Structure formats: structure tokens, C-alpha cells
Tab-separated table of C-alpha atoms in Angstrom:
chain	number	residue	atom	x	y	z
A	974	UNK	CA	0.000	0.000	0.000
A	975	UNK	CA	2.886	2.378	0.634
A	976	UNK	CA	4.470	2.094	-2.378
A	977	UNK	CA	0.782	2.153	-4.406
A	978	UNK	CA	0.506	5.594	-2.073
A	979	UNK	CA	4.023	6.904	-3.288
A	980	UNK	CA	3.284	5.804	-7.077
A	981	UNK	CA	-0.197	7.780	-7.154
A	982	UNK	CA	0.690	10.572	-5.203
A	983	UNK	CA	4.174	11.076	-7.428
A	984	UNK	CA	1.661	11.139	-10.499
A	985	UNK	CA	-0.191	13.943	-9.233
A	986	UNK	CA	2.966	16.027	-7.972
A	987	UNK	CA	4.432	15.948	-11.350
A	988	UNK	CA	1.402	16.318	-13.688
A	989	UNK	CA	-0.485	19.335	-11.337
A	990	UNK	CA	2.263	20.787	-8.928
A	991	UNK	CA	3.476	19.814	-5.850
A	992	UNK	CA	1.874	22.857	-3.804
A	993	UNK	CA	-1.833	22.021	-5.329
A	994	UNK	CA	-2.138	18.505	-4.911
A	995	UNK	CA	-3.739	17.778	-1.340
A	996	UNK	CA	-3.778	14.523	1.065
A	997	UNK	CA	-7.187	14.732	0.413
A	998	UNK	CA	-6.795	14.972	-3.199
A	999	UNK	CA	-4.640	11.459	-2.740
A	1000	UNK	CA	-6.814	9.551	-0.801
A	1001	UNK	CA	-9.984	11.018	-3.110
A	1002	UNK	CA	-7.725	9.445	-6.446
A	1003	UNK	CA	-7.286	6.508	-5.007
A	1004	UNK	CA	-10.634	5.676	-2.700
A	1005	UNK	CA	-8.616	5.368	0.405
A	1006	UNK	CA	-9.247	7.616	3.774
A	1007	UNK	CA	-6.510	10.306	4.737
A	1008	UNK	CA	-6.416	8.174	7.697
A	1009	UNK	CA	-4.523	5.459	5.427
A	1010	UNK	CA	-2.053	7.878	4.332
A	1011	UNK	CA	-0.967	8.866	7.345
A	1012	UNK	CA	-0.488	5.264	8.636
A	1013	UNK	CA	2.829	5.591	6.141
A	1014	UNK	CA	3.426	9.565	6.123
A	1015	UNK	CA	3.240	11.838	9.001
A	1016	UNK	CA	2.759	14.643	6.694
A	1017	UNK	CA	3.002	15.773	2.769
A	1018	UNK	CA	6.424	16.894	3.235
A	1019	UNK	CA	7.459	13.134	4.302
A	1020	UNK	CA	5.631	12.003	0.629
A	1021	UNK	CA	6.871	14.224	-1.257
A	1022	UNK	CA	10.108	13.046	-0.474
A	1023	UNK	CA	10.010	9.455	-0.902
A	1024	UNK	CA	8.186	10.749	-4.178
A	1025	UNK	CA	11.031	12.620	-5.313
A	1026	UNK	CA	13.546	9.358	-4.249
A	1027	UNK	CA	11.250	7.036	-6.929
A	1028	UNK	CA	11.707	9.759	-9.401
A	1029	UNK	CA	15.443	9.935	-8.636
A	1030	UNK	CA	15.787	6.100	-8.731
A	1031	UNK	CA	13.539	5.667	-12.148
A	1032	UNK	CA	15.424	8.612	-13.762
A	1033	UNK	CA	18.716	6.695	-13.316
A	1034	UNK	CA	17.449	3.156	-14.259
A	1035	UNK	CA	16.380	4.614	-17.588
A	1036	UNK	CA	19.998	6.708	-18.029
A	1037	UNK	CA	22.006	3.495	-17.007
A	1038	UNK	CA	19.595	1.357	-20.040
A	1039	UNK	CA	20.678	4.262	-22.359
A	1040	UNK	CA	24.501	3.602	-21.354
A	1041	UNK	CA	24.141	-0.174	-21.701
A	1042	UNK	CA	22.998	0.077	-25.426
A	1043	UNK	CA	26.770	1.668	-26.007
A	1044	UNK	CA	25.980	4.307	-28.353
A	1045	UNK	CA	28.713	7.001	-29.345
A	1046	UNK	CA	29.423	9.728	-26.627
A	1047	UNK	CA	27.557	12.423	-28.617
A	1048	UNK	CA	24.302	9.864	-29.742
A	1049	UNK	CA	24.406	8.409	-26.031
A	1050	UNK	CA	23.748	12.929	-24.817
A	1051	UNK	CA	21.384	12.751	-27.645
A	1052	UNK	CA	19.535	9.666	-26.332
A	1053	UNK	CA	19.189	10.628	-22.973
A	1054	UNK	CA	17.180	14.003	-23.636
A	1055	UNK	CA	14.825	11.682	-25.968
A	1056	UNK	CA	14.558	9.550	-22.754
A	1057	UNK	CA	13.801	12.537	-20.515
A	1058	UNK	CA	11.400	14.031	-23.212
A	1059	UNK	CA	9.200	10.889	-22.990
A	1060	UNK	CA	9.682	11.103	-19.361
A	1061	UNK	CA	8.735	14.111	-18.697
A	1062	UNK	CA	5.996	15.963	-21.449
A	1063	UNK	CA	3.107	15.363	-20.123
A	1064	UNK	CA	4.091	18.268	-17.504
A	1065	UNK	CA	2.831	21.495	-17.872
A	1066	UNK	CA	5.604	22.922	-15.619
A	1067	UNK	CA	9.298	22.037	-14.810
A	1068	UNK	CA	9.401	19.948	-11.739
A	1069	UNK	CA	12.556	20.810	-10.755
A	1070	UNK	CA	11.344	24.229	-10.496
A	1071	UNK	CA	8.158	23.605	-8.332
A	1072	UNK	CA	10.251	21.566	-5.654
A	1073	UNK	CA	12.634	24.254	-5.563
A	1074	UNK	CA	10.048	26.960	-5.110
A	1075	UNK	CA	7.734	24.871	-2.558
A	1076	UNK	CA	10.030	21.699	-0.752
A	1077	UNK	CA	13.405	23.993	-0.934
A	1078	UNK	CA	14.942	21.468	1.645
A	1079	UNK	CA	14.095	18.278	-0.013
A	1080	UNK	CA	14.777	20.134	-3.530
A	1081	UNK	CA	18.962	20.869	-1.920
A	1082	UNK	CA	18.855	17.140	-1.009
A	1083	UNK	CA	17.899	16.010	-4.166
A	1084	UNK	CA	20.352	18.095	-6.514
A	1085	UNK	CA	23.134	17.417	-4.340
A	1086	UNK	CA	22.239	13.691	-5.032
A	1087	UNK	CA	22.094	14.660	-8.450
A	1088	UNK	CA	25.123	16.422	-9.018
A	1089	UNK	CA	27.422	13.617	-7.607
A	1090	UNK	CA	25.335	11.669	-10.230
A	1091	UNK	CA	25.509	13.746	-13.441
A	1092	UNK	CA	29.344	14.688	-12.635
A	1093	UNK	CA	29.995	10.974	-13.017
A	1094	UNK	CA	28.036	10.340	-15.875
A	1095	UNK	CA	29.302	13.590	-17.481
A	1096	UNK	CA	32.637	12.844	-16.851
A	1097	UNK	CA	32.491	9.310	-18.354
A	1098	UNK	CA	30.705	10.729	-21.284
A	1099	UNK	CA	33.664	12.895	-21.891
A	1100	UNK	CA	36.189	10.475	-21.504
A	1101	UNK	CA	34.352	8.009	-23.394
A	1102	UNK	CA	33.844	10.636	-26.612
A	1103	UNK	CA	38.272	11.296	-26.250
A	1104	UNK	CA	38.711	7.817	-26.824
A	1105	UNK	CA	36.447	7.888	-29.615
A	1106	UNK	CA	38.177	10.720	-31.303
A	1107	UNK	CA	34.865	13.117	-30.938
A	1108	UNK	CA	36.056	15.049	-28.393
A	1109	UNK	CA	39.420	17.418	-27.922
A	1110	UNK	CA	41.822	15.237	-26.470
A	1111	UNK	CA	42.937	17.830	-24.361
A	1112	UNK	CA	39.205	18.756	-22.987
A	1113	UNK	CA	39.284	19.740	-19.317
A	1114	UNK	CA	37.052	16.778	-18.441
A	1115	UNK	CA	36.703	18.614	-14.663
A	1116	UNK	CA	35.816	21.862	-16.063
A	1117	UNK	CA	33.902	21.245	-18.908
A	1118	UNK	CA	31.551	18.689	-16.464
A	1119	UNK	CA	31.327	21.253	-14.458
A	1120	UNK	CA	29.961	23.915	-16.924
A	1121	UNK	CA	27.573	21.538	-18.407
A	1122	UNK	CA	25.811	20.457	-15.077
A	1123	UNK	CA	25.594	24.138	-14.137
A	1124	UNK	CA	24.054	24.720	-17.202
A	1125	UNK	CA	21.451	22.246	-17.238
A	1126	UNK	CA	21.120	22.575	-13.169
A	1127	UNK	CA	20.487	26.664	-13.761
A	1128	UNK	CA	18.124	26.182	-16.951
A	1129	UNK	CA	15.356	23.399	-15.103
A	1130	UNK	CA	15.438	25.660	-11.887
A	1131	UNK	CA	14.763	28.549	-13.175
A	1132	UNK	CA	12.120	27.849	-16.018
A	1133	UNK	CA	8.751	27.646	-15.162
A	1134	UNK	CA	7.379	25.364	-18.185
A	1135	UNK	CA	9.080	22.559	-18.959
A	1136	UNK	CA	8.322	22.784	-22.480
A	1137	UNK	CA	10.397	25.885	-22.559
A	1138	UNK	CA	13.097	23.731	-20.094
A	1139	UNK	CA	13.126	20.909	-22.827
A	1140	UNK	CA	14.244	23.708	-25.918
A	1141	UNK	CA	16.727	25.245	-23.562
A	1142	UNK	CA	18.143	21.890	-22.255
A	1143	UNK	CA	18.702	21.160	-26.100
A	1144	UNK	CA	20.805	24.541	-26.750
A	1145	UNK	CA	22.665	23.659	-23.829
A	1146	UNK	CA	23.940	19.711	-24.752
A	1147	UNK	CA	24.600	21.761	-28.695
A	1148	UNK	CA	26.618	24.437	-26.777
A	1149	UNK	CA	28.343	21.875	-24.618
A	1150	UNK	CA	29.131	19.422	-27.193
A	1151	UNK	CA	30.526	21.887	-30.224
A	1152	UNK	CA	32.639	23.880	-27.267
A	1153	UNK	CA	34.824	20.089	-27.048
A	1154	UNK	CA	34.141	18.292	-30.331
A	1155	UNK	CA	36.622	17.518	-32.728
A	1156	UNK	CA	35.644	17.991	-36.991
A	1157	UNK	CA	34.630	14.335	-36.331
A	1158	UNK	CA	32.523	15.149	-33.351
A	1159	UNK	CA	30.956	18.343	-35.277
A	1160	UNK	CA	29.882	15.764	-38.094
A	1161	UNK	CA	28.367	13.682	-35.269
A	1162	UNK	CA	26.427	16.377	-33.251
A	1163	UNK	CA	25.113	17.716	-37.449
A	1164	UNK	CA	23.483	14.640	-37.618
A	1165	UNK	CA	21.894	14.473	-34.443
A	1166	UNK	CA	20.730	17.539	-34.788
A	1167	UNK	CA	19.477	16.613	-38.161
A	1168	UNK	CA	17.780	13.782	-36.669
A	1169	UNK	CA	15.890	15.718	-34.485
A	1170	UNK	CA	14.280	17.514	-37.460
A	1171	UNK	CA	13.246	14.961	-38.856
């Protein structure tokens, strides 16, 4: 029951805002009383975190599947914004910006979570597109993590719709990527970029 609790309520969070949805608006979704709810949460805050865990756990199942398929360093950036498209555009606004503006304790514990995440996949995306020969050999792999995740960290905080989050995330990986490509690595990003056009 807790996890059906977490599942349902997570739903709601993401698709109409954190701050709108209510216990009662949980227990109403899924026929239950309030009381049941808070036989597993003391209060909203306490859901909304475990909530935000699932979402943390799920996001990073899905971007370890896109690392097993092996694509190329550039297709493998490419892959993981289609993955976080599907994931995510059903939501009229960013969520990342909600949970900062309403939960701003759980949203610190989260991207600090996520920032020891992404600077280890960004980092092994960089080395991995050296060795390749699509990325400047002599790339600051520190630095140039760095710059990306504050990129992407600054753009989903600070936009209210995620639609307008999704265009700016995409400027971002084609900023990132040409500022450390080789030729080869230009001809690369091109086609993804042509892809996307398609």
C-alpha cells in the first residue's frame, strides 16, 4: 500500500504541482481515507520526499539502459534528452522548479544527489567521446563537467514550463558538445541535430 501511495501521489505532484495537490486529493484518487495515508506519512512533506527518491531512482534506471545500449558519446547525450522528453511531457511545468520553489529542503537534497550523479556520468561521457576521437583530447574533463551540469542545473530551476526547459536543455547539450568536439565530433552532433528535425 505504501508504495501504491508513493506511485499515485508522485503522479499527481508531477502532472499538477506539488503545492496544489492535497492529502485529500490522494486519498480522493485513489478511494482510500486520509487516515490510510498517514499510517505511512506523518505529513506531505514526508511524501513528497520518498516521491522525489522514486523519481530519482527511475530517472537513473532509464539513463544506465541508455549507457548499456553503447551508443557514441555524442548519440548516447542525444539519447538521454529523448529519454527525458518521454519522461517528462506530459508536464505542464518544470518539476525541478516547483520543488525548488515549494520543498526547498528536499529540492537541496535532491540536486546534491544529483550532481554527484551527473558529474559521473558527465565525466564518463567525456572520456568516453576522447577515446572515440569526438572530443578534444585535451578537454578539461573537470571543467567542462562542471559547466555543463551548471548549465542544465540553472536552466530546469529557473524555467517555469518545462516545455520551454526541454528547448533550452537542447541549446545547452549543442553548446556543450561543439565547445569540445573535434571535426569528427561536429559531423556527429550535425546529424543528431538533423535527426531531431526529422
Amino acid at each position: 500500500m505504501k508504495d501504491k501511495i508513493i506511485k499515485k501521489a508522485t503522479d499527481m505532484f508531477l502532472k499538477l504541482g506539488f503545492k496544489s495537490v492535497t492529502m485529500d486529493d490522494i486519498a480522493c484518487e485513489m478511494c482510500i481515507s486520509k487516515k490510510t495515508i498517514y499510517k505511512y506519512f506523518s505529513n506531505k512533506e514526508a511524501l513528497v520526499e520518498e516521491g522525489t527518491e522514486v523519481v530519482h531512482r527511475k530517472i537513473h534506471a532509464l539513463m544506465d539502459t541508455v549507457i548499456a545500449k553503447n551508443y557514441n558519446a555524442i548519440e548516447e547525450n542525444f539519447e538521454m534528452r529523448k529519454m527525458f522528453k518521454e519522461m517528462f511531457q506530459s508536464f505542464d511545468h518544470s518539476p525541478a522548479y516547483q520543488l525548488k520553489k515549494h520543498y526547498p529542503e528536499i529540492y537541496e537534497k535532491m540536486i546534491a544527489n544529483e550532481m554527484e550523479d551527473c558529474n559521473t556520468m558527465f565525466s564518463q561521457n567525456i572520456r568516453k567521446g576522447i577515446l572515440q576521437g569526438l572530443y578534444r583530447p585535451d578537454t578539461d574533463v573537470d571543467a567542462a563537467t562542471q559547466f555543463y551540469y551548471t548549465l542544465i542545473f540553472s536552466i530546469n530551476e529557473n524555467t517555469v514550463l518545462e516545455s520551454e526547459a526541454f528547448i533550452l536543455d537542447g541549446k545547452a547539450l549543442e553548446y556543450h558538445t561543439r565547445a569540445i568536439a573535434t571535426p569528427k565530433g561536429i559531423e556527429e552532433l550535425e546529424k543528431q541535430l538533423l535527426n531531431l528535425t526529422k
